[in-house]
Tab-separated table of N, CA, C and O in Angstrom:
chain	number	residue	atom	x	y	z
A	1	ALA	N	86.672	-4.815	112.248
A	1	ALA	CA	87.940	-5.097	111.663
A	1	ALA	C	88.846	-5.598	112.762
A	1	ALA	O	88.821	-5.071	113.854
A	2	GLY	N	89.681	-6.528	112.466
A	2	GLY	CA	90.655	-7.072	113.365
A	2	GLY	C	91.890	-6.250	113.530
A	2	GLY	O	91.970	-5.162	112.880
A	3	PRO	N	92.782	-6.641	114.368
A	3	PRO	CA	94.008	-5.833	114.582
A	3	PRO	C	94.850	-5.777	113.273
A	3	PRO	O	94.827	-6.741	112.489
A	4	ASP	N	95.531	-4.690	113.129
A	4	ASP	CA	96.417	-4.514	112.015
A	4	ASP	C	97.680	-5.450	112.272
A	4	ASP	O	98.327	-5.267	113.242
A	5	PRO	N	97.968	-6.386	111.373
A	5	PRO	CA	99.137	-7.280	111.597
A	5	PRO	C	100.452	-6.570	111.818
A	5	PRO	O	101.350	-7.086	112.449
A	6	ALA	N	100.626	-5.356	111.234
A	6	ALA	CA	101.834	-4.682	111.387
A	6	ALA	C	101.847	-3.756	112.578
A	6	ALA	O	102.833	-3.077	112.945
A	7	GLY	N	100.737	-3.729	113.312
A	7	GLY	CA	100.654	-2.890	114.524
A	7	GLY	C	100.511	-1.414	114.215
A	7	GLY	O	100.715	-0.557	115.074
A	8	GLN	N	100.163	-1.092	112.975
A	8	GLN	CA	99.990	0.292	112.557
A	8	GLN	C	98.606	0.503	111.985
A	8	GLN	O	98.026	-0.432	111.469
A	9	SER	N	98.042	1.672	112.081
A	9	SER	CA	96.769	1.901	111.470
A	9	SER	C	96.884	2.861	110.347
A	9	SER	O	97.790	3.688	110.310
A	10	ALA	N	96.023	2.738	109.332
A	10	ALA	CA	95.978	3.678	108.207
A	10	ALA	C	95.341	4.933	108.672
A	10	ALA	O	94.535	4.999	109.626
A	11	PRO	N	95.673	6.060	107.955
A	11	PRO	CA	95.068	7.332	108.300
A	11	PRO	C	93.531	7.320	107.974
A	11	PRO	O	93.071	6.424	107.305
A	12	PRO	N	92.825	8.334	108.393
A	12	PRO	CA	91.371	8.293	108.241
A	12	PRO	C	90.849	8.582	106.841
A	12	PRO	O	89.651	8.580	106.652
A	13	GLU	N	91.714	8.803	105.817
A	13	GLU	CA	91.206	9.120	104.486
A	13	GLU	C	90.371	7.904	104.021
A	13	GLU	O	90.673	6.779	104.275
A	14	SER	N	89.293	8.272	103.319
A	14	SER	CA	88.434	7.173	102.813
A	14	SER	C	88.403	7.179	101.306
A	14	SER	O	88.811	8.155	100.734
A	15	GLY	N	87.906	6.140	100.756
A	15	GLY	CA	87.822	6.045	99.280
A	15	GLY	C	88.830	5.110	98.719
A	15	GLY	O	89.827	4.739	99.372
A	16	ASP	N	88.597	4.692	97.525
A	16	ASP	CA	89.512	3.783	96.891
A	16	ASP	C	90.134	4.351	95.612
A	16	ASP	O	90.717	3.685	94.833
A	17	ASP	N	89.999	5.735	95.428
A	17	ASP	CA	90.663	6.331	94.293
A	17	ASP	C	92.152	6.350	94.544
A	17	ASP	O	92.624	6.141	95.654
A	18	LEU	N	92.912	6.671	93.504
A	18	LEU	CA	94.403	6.664	93.659
A	18	LEU	C	94.901	7.703	94.675
A	18	LEU	O	95.867	7.430	95.380
A	19	ALA	N	94.248	8.828	94.724
A	19	ALA	CA	94.702	9.872	95.701
A	19	ALA	C	94.551	9.374	97.158
A	19	ALA	O	95.493	9.557	97.955
A	20	ALA	N	93.420	8.759	97.447
A	20	ALA	CA	93.202	8.245	98.814
A	20	ALA	C	94.189	7.059	99.104
A	20	ALA	O	94.745	6.958	100.197
A	21	THR	N	94.376	6.205	98.092
A	21	THR	CA	95.303	5.077	98.258
A	21	THR	C	96.707	5.579	98.455
A	21	THR	O	97.480	5.053	99.354
A	22	ALA	N	97.083	6.548	97.704
A	22	ALA	CA	98.439	7.170	97.850
A	22	ALA	C	98.635	7.758	99.223
A	22	ALA	O	99.694	7.647	99.806
A	23	ALA	N	97.628	8.467	99.678
A	23	ALA	CA	97.723	9.110	101.031
A	23	ALA	C	97.910	8.018	102.126
A	23	ALA	O	98.731	8.177	103.047
A	24	ARG	N	97.164	6.919	102.036
A	24	ARG	CA	97.276	5.822	103.050
A	24	ARG	C	98.634	5.173	102.915
A	24	ARG	O	99.329	4.893	103.917
A	25	ALA	N	99.152	4.989	101.642
A	25	ALA	CA	100.424	4.342	101.460
A	25	ALA	C	101.553	5.205	101.957
A	25	ALA	O	102.454	4.737	102.657
A	26	ARG	N	101.446	6.530	101.757
A	26	ARG	CA	102.463	7.445	102.206
A	26	ARG	C	102.513	7.447	103.747
A	26	ARG	O	103.566	7.409	104.343
A	27	HIS	N	101.353	7.405	104.344
A	27	HIS	CA	101.263	7.355	105.808
A	27	HIS	C	101.988	6.101	106.355
A	27	HIS	O	102.748	6.142	107.296
A	28	LEU	N	101.671	4.943	105.759
A	28	LEU	CA	102.227	3.705	106.215
A	28	LEU	C	103.753	3.670	105.943
A	28	LEU	O	104.519	3.154	106.766
A	29	ARG	N	104.185	4.217	104.838
A	29	ARG	CA	105.600	4.225	104.519
A	29	ARG	C	106.355	5.027	105.628
A	29	ARG	O	107.410	4.617	106.045
A	30	HIS	N	105.800	6.155	106.059
A	30	HIS	CA	106.444	6.933	107.107
A	30	HIS	C	106.397	6.155	108.416
A	30	HIS	O	107.391	6.163	109.103
A	31	ARG	N	105.279	5.609	108.782
A	31	ARG	CA	105.146	4.867	110.039
A	31	ARG	C	106.042	3.656	110.109
A	31	ARG	O	106.593	3.343	111.158
A	32	TRP	N	106.247	2.987	108.989
A	32	TRP	CA	107.114	1.821	108.928
A	32	TRP	C	108.515	2.199	108.665
A	32	TRP	O	109.452	1.295	108.677
A	33	GLU	N	108.816	3.443	108.422
A	33	GLU	CA	110.154	4.043	108.126
A	33	GLU	C	110.764	3.240	106.973
A	33	GLU	O	111.968	2.933	106.904
A	34	ALA	N	109.919	2.977	105.969
A	34	ALA	CA	110.362	2.344	104.722
A	34	ALA	C	110.872	3.315	103.727
A	34	ALA	O	110.298	4.421	103.625
A	35	ARG	N	111.885	2.991	102.979
A	35	ARG	CA	112.365	3.900	101.980
A	35	ARG	C	111.378	3.925	100.758
A	35	ARG	O	111.201	4.982	100.142
A	36	ALA	N	110.736	2.781	100.500
A	36	ALA	CA	109.812	2.720	99.397
A	36	ALA	C	108.670	1.790	99.775
A	36	ALA	O	108.765	0.963	100.675
A	37	LEU	N	107.559	1.940	99.022
A	37	LEU	CA	106.394	1.061	99.317
A	37	LEU	C	105.644	0.850	97.943
A	37	LEU	O	105.564	1.727	97.189
A	38	ALA	N	105.173	-0.380	97.772
A	38	ALA	CA	104.352	-0.693	96.607
A	38	ALA	C	103.009	-1.156	97.060
A	38	ALA	O	102.908	-1.996	98.010
A	39	VAL	N	101.983	-0.686	96.445
A	39	VAL	CA	100.656	-1.108	96.716
A	39	VAL	C	100.089	-1.761	95.446
A	39	VAL	O	100.012	-1.103	94.401
A	40	THR	N	99.745	-3.054	95.502
A	40	THR	CA	99.191	-3.700	94.302
A	40	THR	C	97.696	-3.354	94.280
A	40	THR	O	97.014	-3.390	95.294
A	41	LEU	N	97.211	-3.132	93.057
A	41	LEU	CA	95.856	-2.714	92.848
A	41	LEU	C	95.050	-3.704	91.979
A	41	LEU	O	94.096	-3.307	91.391
A	42	GLY	N	95.510	-4.975	91.946
A	42	GLY	CA	94.829	-5.912	91.132
A	42	GLY	C	94.902	-5.541	89.614
A	42	GLY	O	95.939	-5.163	89.132
A	43	ALA	N	93.805	-5.628	88.976
A	43	ALA	CA	93.728	-5.313	87.537
A	43	ALA	C	94.081	-3.895	87.216
A	43	ALA	O	94.350	-3.586	86.064
A	44	ARG	N	94.086	-3.024	88.213
A	44	ARG	CA	94.402	-1.607	87.970
A	44	ARG	C	95.915	-1.332	88.047
A	44	ARG	O	96.352	-0.225	87.782
A	45	GLY	N	96.714	-2.344	88.376
A	45	GLY	CA	98.152	-2.139	88.386
A	45	GLY	C	98.734	-2.037	89.767
A	45	GLY	O	98.349	-2.733	90.690
A	46	ALA	N	99.668	-1.084	89.898
A	46	ALA	CA	100.294	-0.867	91.176
A	46	ALA	C	100.605	0.585	91.397
A	46	ALA	O	100.702	1.369	90.458
A	47	LEU	N	100.818	0.952	92.631
A	47	LEU	CA	101.163	2.322	92.996
A	47	LEU	C	102.530	2.205	93.723
A	47	LEU	O	102.621	1.515	94.726
A	48	LEU	N	103.563	2.924	93.274
A	48	LEU	CA	104.878	2.856	93.840
A	48	LEU	C	105.150	4.189	94.463
A	48	LEU	O	105.081	5.241	93.830
A	49	LEU	N	105.660	4.175	95.711
A	49	LEU	CA	106.093	5.359	96.360
A	49	LEU	C	107.560	5.178	96.748
A	49	LEU	O	107.931	4.225	97.412
A	50	ASP	N	108.409	6.126	96.401
A	50	ASP	CA	109.834	6.046	96.675
A	50	ASP	C	110.279	7.529	96.978
A	50	ASP	O	110.271	8.338	96.101
A	51	GLY	N	110.591	7.776	98.194
A	51	GLY	CA	110.939	9.131	98.581
A	51	GLY	C	109.716	10.033	98.748
A	51	GLY	O	108.586	9.549	98.953
A	52	GLU	N	109.926	11.294	98.647
A	52	GLU	CA	108.793	12.261	98.889
A	52	GLU	C	108.149	12.796	97.600
A	52	GLU	O	107.217	13.541	97.647
A	53	GLY	N	108.635	12.259	96.451
A	53	GLY	CA	108.019	12.672	95.208
A	53	GLY	C	106.614	12.138	95.028
A	53	GLY	O	106.122	11.367	95.843
A	54	PRO	N	106.023	12.460	93.893
A	54	PRO	CA	104.657	11.903	93.620
A	54	PRO	C	104.761	10.385	93.387
A	54	PRO	O	105.760	9.888	92.949
A	55	PRO	N	103.667	9.683	93.711
A	55	PRO	CA	103.642	8.246	93.473
A	55	PRO	C	103.603	7.928	92.001
A	55	PRO	O	103.192	8.737	91.181
A	56	LEU	N	104.090	6.782	91.668
A	56	LEU	CA	104.131	6.299	90.287
A	56	LEU	C	103.019	5.275	90.115
A	56	LEU	O	103.074	4.244	90.778
A	57	ALA	N	102.048	5.542	89.293
A	57	ALA	CA	101.022	4.547	88.924
A	57	ALA	C	101.468	3.724	87.786
A	57	ALA	O	101.859	4.247	86.714
A	58	VAL	N	101.567	2.420	87.988
A	58	VAL	CA	101.996	1.508	87.022
A	58	VAL	C	100.840	0.608	86.536
A	58	VAL	O	100.289	-0.149	87.322
A	59	PRO	N	100.420	0.770	85.280
A	59	PRO	CA	99.234	-0.018	84.796
A	59	PRO	C	99.628	-1.472	84.562
A	59	PRO	O	100.872	-1.812	84.441
A	60	THR	N	98.677	-2.365	84.525
A	60	THR	CA	98.938	-3.727	84.143
A	60	THR	C	98.944	-3.949	82.702
A	60	THR	O	98.426	-3.115	81.936
A	61	LEU	N	99.484	-5.057	82.304
A	61	LEU	CA	99.429	-5.483	80.932
A	61	LEU	C	98.443	-6.630	80.832
A	61	LEU	O	98.369	-7.485	81.705
A	62	PRO	N	97.671	-6.714	79.762
A	62	PRO	CA	96.760	-7.848	79.629
A	62	PRO	C	97.463	-9.156	79.624
A	62	PRO	O	98.563	-9.279	78.992
A	63	VAL	N	96.988	-10.116	80.293
A	63	VAL	CA	97.573	-11.434	80.377
A	63	VAL	C	96.514	-12.448	79.984
A	63	VAL	O	95.396	-12.433	80.372
A	64	HIS	N	96.953	-13.395	79.058
A	64	HIS	CA	96.012	-14.394	78.582
A	64	HIS	C	96.424	-15.757	79.204
A	64	HIS	O	97.011	-16.570	78.559
A	65	GLY	N	96.129	-15.896	80.426
A	65	GLY	CA	96.494	-17.147	81.112
A	65	GLY	C	95.657	-17.219	82.428
A	65	GLY	O	95.058	-16.213	82.856
A	66	ARG	N	95.624	-18.341	82.979
A	66	ARG	CA	94.795	-18.483	84.234
A	66	ARG	C	95.688	-18.758	85.431
A	66	ARG	O	95.293	-18.478	86.529
A	67	ASP	N	96.887	-19.269	85.252
A	67	ASP	CA	97.694	-19.634	86.320
A	67	ASP	C	98.515	-18.384	86.845
A	67	ASP	O	99.400	-17.898	86.159
A	68	THR	N	98.126	-17.812	87.998
A	68	THR	CA	98.789	-16.640	88.475
A	68	THR	C	99.820	-17.026	89.546
A	68	THR	O	100.342	-16.137	90.176
A	69	CYS	N	100.111	-18.307	89.685
A	69	CYS	CA	101.169	-18.712	90.611
A	69	CYS	C	102.499	-17.965	90.282
A	69	CYS	O	102.949	-17.989	89.117
A	70	GLY	N	103.064	-17.390	91.242
A	70	GLY	CA	104.335	-16.693	91.052
A	70	GLY	C	104.204	-15.223	90.608
A	70	GLY	O	105.213	-14.549	90.495
A	71	ALA	N	102.959	-14.738	90.419
A	71	ALA	CA	102.800	-13.374	89.938
A	71	ALA	C	103.388	-12.375	90.956
A	71	ALA	O	104.040	-11.391	90.589
A	72	GLY	N	103.119	-12.582	92.242
A	72	GLY	CA	103.639	-11.677	93.265
A	72	GLY	C	105.132	-11.708	93.317
A	72	GLY	O	105.820	-10.673	93.534
A	73	ASP	N	105.731	-12.901	93.190
A	73	ASP	CA	107.178	-13.051	93.225
A	73	ASP	C	107.802	-12.284	92.009
A	73	ASP	O	108.799	-11.615	92.146
A	74	ARG	N	107.203	-12.432	90.851
A	74	ARG	CA	107.675	-11.710	89.690
A	74	ARG	C	107.560	-10.224	89.832
A	74	ARG	O	108.457	-9.464	89.458
A	75	PHE	N	106.471	-9.777	90.444
A	75	PHE	CA	106.281	-8.321	90.667
A	75	PHE	C	107.344	-7.836	91.572
A	75	PHE	O	107.995	-6.850	91.323
A	76	ALA	N	107.571	-8.559	92.704
A	76	ALA	CA	108.589	-8.097	93.695
A	76	ALA	C	109.966	-8.102	93.062
A	76	ALA	O	110.765	-7.119	93.269
A	77	ALA	N	110.324	-9.090	92.335
A	77	ALA	CA	111.675	-9.156	91.695
A	77	ALA	C	111.854	-8.053	90.645
A	77	ALA	O	112.900	-7.465	90.626
A	78	SER	N	110.805	-7.784	89.859
A	78	SER	CA	110.860	-6.759	88.851
A	78	SER	C	110.999	-5.347	89.529
A	78	SER	O	111.821	-4.510	89.095
A	79	ALA	N	110.210	-5.120	90.608
A	79	ALA	CA	110.292	-3.853	91.300
A	79	ALA	C	111.676	-3.648	91.940
A	79	ALA	O	112.204	-2.544	91.928
A	80	ALA	N	112.219	-4.724	92.506
A	80	ALA	CA	113.552	-4.625	93.150
A	80	ALA	C	114.611	-4.352	92.093
A	80	ALA	O	115.466	-3.469	92.329
A	81	LEU	N	114.552	-5.023	90.925
A	81	LEU	CA	115.534	-4.796	89.881
A	81	LEU	C	115.427	-3.378	89.368
A	81	LEU	O	116.397	-2.656	89.209
A	82	ALA	N	114.183	-2.909	89.175
A	82	ALA	CA	114.008	-1.558	88.605
A	82	ALA	C	114.521	-0.502	89.570
A	82	ALA	O	115.024	0.566	89.155
A	83	SER	N	114.393	-0.764	90.869
A	83	SER	CA	114.845	0.266	91.865
A	83	SER	C	116.421	0.248	91.971
A	83	SER	O	116.930	1.242	92.451
A	84	ARG	N	117.055	-0.715	91.386
A	84	ARG	CA	118.489	-0.737	91.486
A	84	ARG	C	119.234	-0.412	90.245
A	84	ARG	O	120.448	-0.234	90.266
A	85	CYS	N	118.511	-0.195	89.171
A	85	CYS	CA	119.189	0.164	87.913
A	85	CYS	C	118.462	1.365	87.216
A	85	CYS	O	117.335	1.660	87.588
A	86	ASP	N	119.088	1.955	86.303
A	86	ASP	CA	118.496	2.959	85.476
A	86	ASP	C	117.809	2.302	84.303
A	86	ASP	O	118.443	2.182	83.219
A	87	CYS	N	116.608	1.839	84.510
A	87	CYS	CA	115.941	1.045	83.463
A	87	CYS	C	115.007	1.908	82.609
A	87	CYS	O	114.169	1.359	81.924
A	88	GLY	N	115.121	3.253	82.767
A	88	GLY	CA	114.228	4.109	82.002
A	88	GLY	C	114.485	4.094	80.538
A	88	GLY	O	113.801	4.208	79.682
């Protein structure tokens, strides 16, 4: 594996289950001193960490299209908006 572009390494937890992914994400959030962190999981959705509480697993919705251009921008904008308002 090449160098980590952020200059940080993930903890030694292995596996791709949500618990292992959440542990690695929490580790990186602390190392980067970020208030929140989102990990996209492809067709499995996303994992959101904000503060010290449990992570929030967000499932995906089925999409009937092929053009995924802008999907990341839409995800980032929606996550930013949701973090700023009481959208519950």
